[in-house]
CSV table of C-alpha atoms in Angstrom, one decimal:
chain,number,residue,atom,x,y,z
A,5,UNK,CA,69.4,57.4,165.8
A,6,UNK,CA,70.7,59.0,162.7
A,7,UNK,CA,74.0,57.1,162.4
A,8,UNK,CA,74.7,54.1,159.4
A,9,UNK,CA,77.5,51.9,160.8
A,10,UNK,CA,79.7,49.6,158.4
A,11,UNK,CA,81.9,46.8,159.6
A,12,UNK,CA,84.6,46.1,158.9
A,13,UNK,CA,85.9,49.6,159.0
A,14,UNK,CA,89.0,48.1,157.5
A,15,UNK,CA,89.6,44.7,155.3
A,16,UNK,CA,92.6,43.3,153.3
A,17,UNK,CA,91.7,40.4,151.6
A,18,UNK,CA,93.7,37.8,148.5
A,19,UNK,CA,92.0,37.1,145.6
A,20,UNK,CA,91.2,33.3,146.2
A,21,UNK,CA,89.0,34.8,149.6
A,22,UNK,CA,85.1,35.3,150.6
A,23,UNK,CA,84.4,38.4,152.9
A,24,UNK,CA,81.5,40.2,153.4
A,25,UNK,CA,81.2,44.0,154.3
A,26,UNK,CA,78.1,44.9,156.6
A,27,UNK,CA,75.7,47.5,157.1
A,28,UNK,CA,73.3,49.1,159.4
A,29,UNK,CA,71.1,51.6,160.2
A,30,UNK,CA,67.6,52.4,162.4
A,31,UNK,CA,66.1,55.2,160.7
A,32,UNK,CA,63.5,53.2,159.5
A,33,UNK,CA,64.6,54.3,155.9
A,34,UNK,CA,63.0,51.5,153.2
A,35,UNK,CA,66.1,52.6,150.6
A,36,UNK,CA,69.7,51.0,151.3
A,37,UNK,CA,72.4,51.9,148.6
A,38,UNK,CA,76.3,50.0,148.2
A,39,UNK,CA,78.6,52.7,146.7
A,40,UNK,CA,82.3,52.2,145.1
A,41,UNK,CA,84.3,55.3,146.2
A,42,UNK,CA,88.3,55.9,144.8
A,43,UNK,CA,90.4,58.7,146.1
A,44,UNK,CA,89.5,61.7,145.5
A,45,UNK,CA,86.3,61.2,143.1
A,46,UNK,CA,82.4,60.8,143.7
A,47,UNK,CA,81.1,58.0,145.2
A,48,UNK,CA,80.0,54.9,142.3
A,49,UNK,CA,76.5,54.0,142.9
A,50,UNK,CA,76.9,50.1,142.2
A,51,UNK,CA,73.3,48.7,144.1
A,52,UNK,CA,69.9,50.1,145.3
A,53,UNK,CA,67.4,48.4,147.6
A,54,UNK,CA,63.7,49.2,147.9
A,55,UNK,CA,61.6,47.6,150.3
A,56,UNK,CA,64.4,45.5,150.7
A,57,UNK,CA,64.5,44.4,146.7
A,58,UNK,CA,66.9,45.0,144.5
A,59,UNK,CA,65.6,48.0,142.0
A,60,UNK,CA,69.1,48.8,140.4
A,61,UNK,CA,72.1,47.2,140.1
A,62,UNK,CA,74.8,49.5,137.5
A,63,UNK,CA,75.9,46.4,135.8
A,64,UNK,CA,78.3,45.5,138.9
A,65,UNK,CA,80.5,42.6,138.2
A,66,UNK,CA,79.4,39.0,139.7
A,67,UNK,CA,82.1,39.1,141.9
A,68,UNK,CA,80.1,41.4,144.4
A,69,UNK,CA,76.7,40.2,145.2
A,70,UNK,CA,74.7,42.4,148.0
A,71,UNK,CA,72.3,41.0,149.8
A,72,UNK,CA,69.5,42.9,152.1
A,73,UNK,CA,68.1,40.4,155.0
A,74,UNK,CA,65.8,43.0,156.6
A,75,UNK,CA,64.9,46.5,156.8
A,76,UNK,CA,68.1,47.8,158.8
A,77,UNK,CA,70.4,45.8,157.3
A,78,UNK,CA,72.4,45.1,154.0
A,79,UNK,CA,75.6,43.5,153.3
A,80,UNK,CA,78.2,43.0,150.1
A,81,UNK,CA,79.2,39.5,149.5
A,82,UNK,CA,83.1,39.6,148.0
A,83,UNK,CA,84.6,36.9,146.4
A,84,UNK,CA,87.5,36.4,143.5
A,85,UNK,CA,87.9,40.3,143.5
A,86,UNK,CA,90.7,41.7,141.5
A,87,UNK,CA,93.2,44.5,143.1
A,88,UNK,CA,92.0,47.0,141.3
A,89,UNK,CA,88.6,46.5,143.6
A,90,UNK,CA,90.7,48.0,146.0
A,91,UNK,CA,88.4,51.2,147.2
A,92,UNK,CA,86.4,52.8,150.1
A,93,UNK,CA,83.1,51.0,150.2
A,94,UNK,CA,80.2,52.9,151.5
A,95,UNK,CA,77.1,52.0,152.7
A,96,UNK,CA,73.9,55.2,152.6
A,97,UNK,CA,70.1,55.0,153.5
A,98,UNK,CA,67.3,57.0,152.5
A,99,UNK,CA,63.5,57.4,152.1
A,100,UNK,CA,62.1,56.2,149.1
A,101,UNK,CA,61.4,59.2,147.7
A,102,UNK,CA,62.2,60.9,144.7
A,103,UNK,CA,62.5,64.3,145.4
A,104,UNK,CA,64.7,64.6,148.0
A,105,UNK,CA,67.1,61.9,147.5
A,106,UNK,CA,68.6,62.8,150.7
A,107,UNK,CA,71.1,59.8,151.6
A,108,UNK,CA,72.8,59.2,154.9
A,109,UNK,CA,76.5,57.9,154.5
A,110,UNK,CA,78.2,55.2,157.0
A,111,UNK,CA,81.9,56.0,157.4
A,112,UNK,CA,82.5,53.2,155.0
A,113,UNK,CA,84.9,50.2,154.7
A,114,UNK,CA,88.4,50.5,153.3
A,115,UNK,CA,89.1,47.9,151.0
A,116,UNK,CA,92.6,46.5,149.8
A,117,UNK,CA,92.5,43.5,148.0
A,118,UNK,CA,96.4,42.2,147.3
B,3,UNK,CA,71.9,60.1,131.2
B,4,UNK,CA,71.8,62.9,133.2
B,5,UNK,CA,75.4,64.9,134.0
B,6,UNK,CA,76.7,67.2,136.8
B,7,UNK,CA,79.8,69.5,136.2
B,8,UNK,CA,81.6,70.6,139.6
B,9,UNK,CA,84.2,73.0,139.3
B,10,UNK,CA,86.9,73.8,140.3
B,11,UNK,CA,87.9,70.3,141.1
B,12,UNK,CA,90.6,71.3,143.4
B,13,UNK,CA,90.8,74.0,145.6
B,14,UNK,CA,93.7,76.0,148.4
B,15,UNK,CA,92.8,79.2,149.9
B,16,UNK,CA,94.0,80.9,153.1
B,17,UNK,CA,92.2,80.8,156.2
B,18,UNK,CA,90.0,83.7,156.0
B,19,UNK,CA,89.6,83.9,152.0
B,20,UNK,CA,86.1,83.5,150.4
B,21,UNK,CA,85.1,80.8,147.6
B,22,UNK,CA,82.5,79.5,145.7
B,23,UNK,CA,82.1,76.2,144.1
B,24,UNK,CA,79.5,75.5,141.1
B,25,UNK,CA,77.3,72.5,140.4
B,26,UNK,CA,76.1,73.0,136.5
B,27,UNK,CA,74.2,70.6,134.3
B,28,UNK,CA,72.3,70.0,130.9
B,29,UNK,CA,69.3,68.4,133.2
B,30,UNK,CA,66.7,69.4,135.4
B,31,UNK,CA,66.8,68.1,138.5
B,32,UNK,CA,63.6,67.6,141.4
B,33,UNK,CA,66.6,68.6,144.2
B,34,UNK,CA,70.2,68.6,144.5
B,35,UNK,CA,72.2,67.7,148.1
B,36,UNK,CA,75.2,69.2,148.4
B,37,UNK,CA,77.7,67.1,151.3
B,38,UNK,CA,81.3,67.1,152.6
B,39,UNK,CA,83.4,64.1,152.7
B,40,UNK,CA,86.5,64.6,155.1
B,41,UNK,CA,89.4,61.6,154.6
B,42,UNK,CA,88.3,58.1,155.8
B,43,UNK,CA,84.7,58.9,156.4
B,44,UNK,CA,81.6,58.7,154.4
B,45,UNK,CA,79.9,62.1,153.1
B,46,UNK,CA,77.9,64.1,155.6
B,47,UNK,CA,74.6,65.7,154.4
B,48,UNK,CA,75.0,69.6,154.5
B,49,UNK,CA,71.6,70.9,152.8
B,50,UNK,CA,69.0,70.2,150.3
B,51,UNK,CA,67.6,72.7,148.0
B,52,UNK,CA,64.5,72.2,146.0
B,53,UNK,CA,62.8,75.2,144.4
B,54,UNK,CA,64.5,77.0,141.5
B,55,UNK,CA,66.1,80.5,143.0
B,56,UNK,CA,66.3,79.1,146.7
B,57,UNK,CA,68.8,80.1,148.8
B,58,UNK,CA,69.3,78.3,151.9
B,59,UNK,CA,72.4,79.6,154.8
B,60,UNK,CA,74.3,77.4,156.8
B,61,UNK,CA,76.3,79.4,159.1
B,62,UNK,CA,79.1,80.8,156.7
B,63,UNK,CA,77.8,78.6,153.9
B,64,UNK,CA,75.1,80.1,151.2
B,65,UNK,CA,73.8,77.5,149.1
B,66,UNK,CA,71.4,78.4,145.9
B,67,UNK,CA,69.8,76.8,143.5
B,68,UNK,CA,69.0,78.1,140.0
B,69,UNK,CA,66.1,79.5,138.6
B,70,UNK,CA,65.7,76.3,136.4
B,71,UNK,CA,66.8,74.0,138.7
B,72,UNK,CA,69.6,73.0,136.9
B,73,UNK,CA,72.6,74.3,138.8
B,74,UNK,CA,73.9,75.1,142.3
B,75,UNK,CA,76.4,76.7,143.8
B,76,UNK,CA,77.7,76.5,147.3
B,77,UNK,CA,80.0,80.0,149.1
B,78,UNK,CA,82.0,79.9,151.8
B,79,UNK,CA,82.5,82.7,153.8
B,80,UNK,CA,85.9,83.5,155.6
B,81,UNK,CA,86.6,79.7,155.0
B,82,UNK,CA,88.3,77.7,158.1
B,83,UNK,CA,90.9,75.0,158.2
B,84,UNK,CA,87.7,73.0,159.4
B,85,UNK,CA,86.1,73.5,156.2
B,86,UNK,CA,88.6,71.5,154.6
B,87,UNK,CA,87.3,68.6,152.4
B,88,UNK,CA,86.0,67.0,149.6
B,89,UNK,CA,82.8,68.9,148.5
B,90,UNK,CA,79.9,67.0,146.3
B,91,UNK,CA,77.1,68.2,144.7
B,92,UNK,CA,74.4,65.0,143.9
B,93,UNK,CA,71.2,65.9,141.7
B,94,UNK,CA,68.0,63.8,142.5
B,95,UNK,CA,65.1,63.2,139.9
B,96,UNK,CA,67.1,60.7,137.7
B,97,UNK,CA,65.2,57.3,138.6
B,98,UNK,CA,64.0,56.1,141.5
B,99,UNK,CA,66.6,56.0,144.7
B,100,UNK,CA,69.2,57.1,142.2
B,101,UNK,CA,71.0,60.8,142.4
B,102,UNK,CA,73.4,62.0,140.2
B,103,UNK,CA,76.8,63.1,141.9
B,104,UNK,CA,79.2,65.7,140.2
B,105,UNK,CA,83.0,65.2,139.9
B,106,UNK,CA,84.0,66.9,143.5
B,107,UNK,CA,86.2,69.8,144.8
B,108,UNK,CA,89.1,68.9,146.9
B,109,UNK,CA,89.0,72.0,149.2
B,110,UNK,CA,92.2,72.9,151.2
B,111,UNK,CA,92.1,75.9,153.5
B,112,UNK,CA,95.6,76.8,155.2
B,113,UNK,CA,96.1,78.0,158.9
């Protein structure tokens, strides 16, 4: 199984809301990454996960707070965003390695926030 | 911090044409992935290159890395309508889990 899946694939959400975006995957990878991703540009790194801790985090606001509940799995708590959070969120795995950083992509979740 | 320059950033060829697309930085990097994002999906892995001077073919892509491991480029071959997407270039060796990914080319190839 080489496939990271993301639900929702699709969320609109109001300011005042709390939503969390999902992700999984079963490639036994230890490394689990949350990228911000607008039209047409590279993908944001916001959070890594090593051995399911947190070993970066790009000074992401408060507002998003990811958590990582097991090996396979890693979600992005939302809450009080602001429109212009409005982006493709996606969701990529890896080995912990440092030489080849090769990251698997989910299809991602479409954000709108109004 | 370490930087990747992509150009061109956008791209529109004919079916058929050739291209090439360049990945160029100040830094040395321990590999560089290049993948292709198509609309409303996440990016796909293409290849990985590793050792300065590789060259590595994927059907009618040829991807090579420098001698000093500090750029890439990526040609396509008698591109396809399929080829069609957003190209990116990521550079590994910056911190542990963390890749550096250049700007993009928006490729557009017309039947």
């Amino acid at each position: 199984d080489t496939e990271v899946t993301q639900t929702p694939k699709h969320l609109v959400m109001g300011m005042t809301n709390k939503k969390s975006l999902k992700c999984e995957q079963h490639m036994g990878h230890r490394a689990m990454y949350w990228y911000k991703q607008k039209a047409k540009k590279p993908p944001e790194l916001m959070f890594v996960y090593s051995y399911e801790k947190l070993s970066i985090n790009e000074s992401v606001p408060s507002r998003f707070s990811p958590e990582c509940p097991n090996s396979s799995l890693l979600n992005l708590h939302l809450h009080a965003l602001q429109p212009e959070d409005s982006a493709l969120y996606l969701c990529a795995s890896s080995q912990v390695q440092q030489v080849r950083n090769e990251q698997f992509f989910g299809p991602g979740t479409r954000l709108t926030v109004l | 911090t370490q930087l990747l320059e992509q150009s061109p950033q956008f791209l529109s060829i004919q079916e058929g044409e050739n291209l090439t697309v360049y990945c160029n930085s100040s830094s040395v990097f321990s590999s560089l992935q290049w993948y292709r994002q198509e609309p409303g999906e996440g990016p796909v892995l293409l290849v990985t290159v590793v050792t300065g001077g590789e060259v590595k073919k994927l059907k009618r892509l040829t991807f090579q890395f420098g001698d000093a491991r500090k750029d890439s480029s990526l040609h396509i071959t008698a591109a396809q309508p399929g080829d069609t997407g957003l190209y990116l270039c990521a550079g590994a060796g910056g911190g542990a889990g963390k890749s550096t990914f250049g700007d993009g080319t928006t490729l557009t190839v017309k039947p």
